[in-house]
Amino acid sequence: MVYEISETKKIGIGLIGFAILFSFLGVILFFDRGLLALGNLFFLSGVGILLGWQSTWQLFTKKLYLKGSIPFFVGLFLIFVRWPIVGIILEIYGAIVLFSGFGPSIKVFLSHIPVVGWLLQYPFQLFDHLRRLIG
């Protein structure tokens, strides 16, 4: 199965990649508030471009997802008002709750990338091989 990725989706994926980079640097550099804020802005704009603005709005405002979106935005607010450690913890919790439904789709997408797909499938292949040897 081949996935066709449009140019706007490539930009969205790139922005999410920059968000991960800036957030990682912000945590490594003792929770630098500016880098964490840039990472959050890149993440929100990347998700908006990747999913579409209306779908992103529905994702964050649907009653089912409020359990994840409220901590995410409270964490974002706390980063802006100089509480970066508590803010990043709330954001991580909110992001896990919000985007846990995308797990199977992300796994299928990553398994089709040449090196990453092999790295994801290797532990399962090794376990299956060991199971055949033992039993």
Coordinates of C-alpha atoms in Angstrom, one line a residue:
M1 CA 0.0 0.0 0.0
V2 CA 1.5 3.3 -1.1
Y3 CA 0.6 6.5 0.7
E4 CA 0.3 9.7 -1.3
I5 CA 1.3 12.7 0.7
S6 CA 0.4 16.1 -0.6
E7 CA 2.7 19.1 -0.3
T8 CA 0.7 20.7 2.5
K9 CA 0.8 17.5 4.5
K10 CA 4.6 17.4 4.0
I11 CA 4.7 20.9 5.5
G12 CA 2.5 19.8 8.4
I13 CA 4.8 16.8 9.1
G14 CA 7.8 19.1 8.9
L15 CA 6.3 21.6 11.4
I16 CA 5.5 18.7 13.8
G17 CA 9.1 17.6 13.4
F18 CA 10.3 21.0 14.3
A19 CA 8.0 21.0 17.2
I20 CA 9.5 17.8 18.5
L21 CA 13.0 19.2 18.0
F22 CA 12.3 22.5 19.8
S23 CA 10.4 20.8 22.6
F24 CA 13.3 18.4 23.1
L25 CA 15.8 21.2 23.1
G26 CA 13.6 23.2 25.5
V27 CA 13.6 20.2 28.0
I28 CA 17.3 19.5 27.6
L29 CA 18.2 23.2 28.2
F30 CA 16.5 23.2 31.6
F31 CA 13.0 23.8 30.5
D32 CA 13.7 26.9 28.4
R33 CA 10.4 28.7 28.1
G34 CA 11.0 30.2 24.7
L35 CA 11.9 26.9 23.0
L36 CA 9.0 25.1 24.6
A37 CA 6.6 27.9 23.5
L38 CA 8.0 27.7 19.9
G39 CA 7.6 23.9 20.0
N40 CA 4.0 24.3 21.0
L41 CA 3.3 26.8 18.3
F42 CA 4.9 24.6 15.6
F43 CA 3.0 21.6 16.9
L44 CA -0.4 23.3 16.8
S45 CA 0.2 24.8 13.4
G46 CA 1.5 21.4 12.1
V47 CA -1.5 19.5 13.4
G48 CA -3.8 22.2 11.9
I49 CA -2.1 21.9 8.5
L50 CA -1.9 18.1 8.6
L51 CA -5.5 17.4 9.7
G52 CA -7.1 20.5 8.3
W53 CA -8.2 23.5 10.5
Q54 CA -11.8 22.4 10.9
S55 CA -10.8 18.8 11.9
T56 CA -8.3 20.2 14.3
W57 CA -10.9 22.5 15.8
Q58 CA -13.3 19.5 16.2
L59 CA -10.5 17.4 17.7
F60 CA -9.9 19.9 20.5
T61 CA -13.5 21.0 21.1
K62 CA -15.4 17.7 20.9
K63 CA -16.9 16.7 24.2
L64 CA -15.3 13.3 24.0
Y65 CA -11.8 14.8 23.8
L66 CA -12.1 17.5 26.4
K67 CA -10.4 15.2 28.9
G68 CA -7.2 15.6 26.8
S69 CA -7.6 19.1 25.4
I70 CA -8.2 20.9 28.7
P71 CA -4.9 19.7 30.3
F72 CA -3.1 20.3 27.0
F73 CA -4.2 24.0 26.8
V74 CA -3.7 24.5 30.6
G75 CA -0.2 23.2 30.1
L76 CA 0.4 25.5 27.2
F77 CA -0.8 28.4 29.3
L78 CA 1.4 27.4 32.2
I79 CA 4.4 27.4 29.9
F80 CA 3.6 31.0 28.8
V81 CA 3.3 32.1 32.5
R82 CA 6.7 30.7 33.5
W83 CA 5.7 27.3 35.0
P84 CA 7.3 25.1 32.3
I85 CA 7.8 21.9 34.3
V86 CA 4.2 21.6 35.4
G87 CA 3.1 22.8 32.0
I88 CA 5.0 20.2 30.0
I89 CA 3.7 17.5 32.3
L90 CA 0.1 18.5 31.7
E91 CA 0.8 18.9 28.0
I92 CA 2.2 15.4 27.7
Y93 CA -0.8 13.9 29.5
G94 CA -3.2 15.9 27.3
A95 CA -1.4 14.9 24.1
I96 CA -1.4 11.2 25.1
V97 CA -5.1 11.3 25.8
L98 CA -5.9 13.3 22.7
F99 CA -3.9 11.4 20.2
S100 CA -4.1 7.9 21.5
G101 CA -6.7 7.1 18.9
F102 CA -4.2 7.7 16.1
G103 CA -1.9 5.0 17.3
P104 CA -2.9 2.2 14.8
S105 CA -2.7 4.7 11.9
I106 CA 0.7 5.9 13.0
K107 CA 2.0 2.4 13.3
V108 CA 0.9 1.4 9.8
F109 CA 2.4 4.6 8.4
L110 CA 5.7 4.1 10.2
S111 CA 5.9 0.4 9.2
H112 CA 6.0 1.4 5.5
I113 CA 9.1 3.6 6.0
P114 CA 12.1 1.4 5.0
V115 CA 14.4 1.6 8.0
V116 CA 11.8 2.5 10.6
G117 CA 9.5 -0.2 9.5
W118 CA 12.2 -2.8 9.9
L119 CA 13.1 -1.5 13.4
L120 CA 9.5 -1.7 14.5
Q121 CA 8.9 -5.2 13.1
Y122 CA 12.3 -6.7 14.2
P123 CA 11.4 -7.4 17.9
F124 CA 8.2 -9.2 16.8
Q125 CA 10.0 -11.3 14.3
L126 CA 12.7 -12.2 16.9
F127 CA 10.0 -13.1 19.4
D128 CA 8.2 -15.3 16.8
H129 CA 11.5 -17.0 15.9
L130 CA 12.3 -17.7 19.5
R131 CA 8.8 -19.1 20.1
R132 CA 9.3 -21.5 17.2
L133 CA 12.7 -22.7 18.6
I134 CA 11.3 -23.3 22.1
G135 CA 7.9 -24.8 21.3

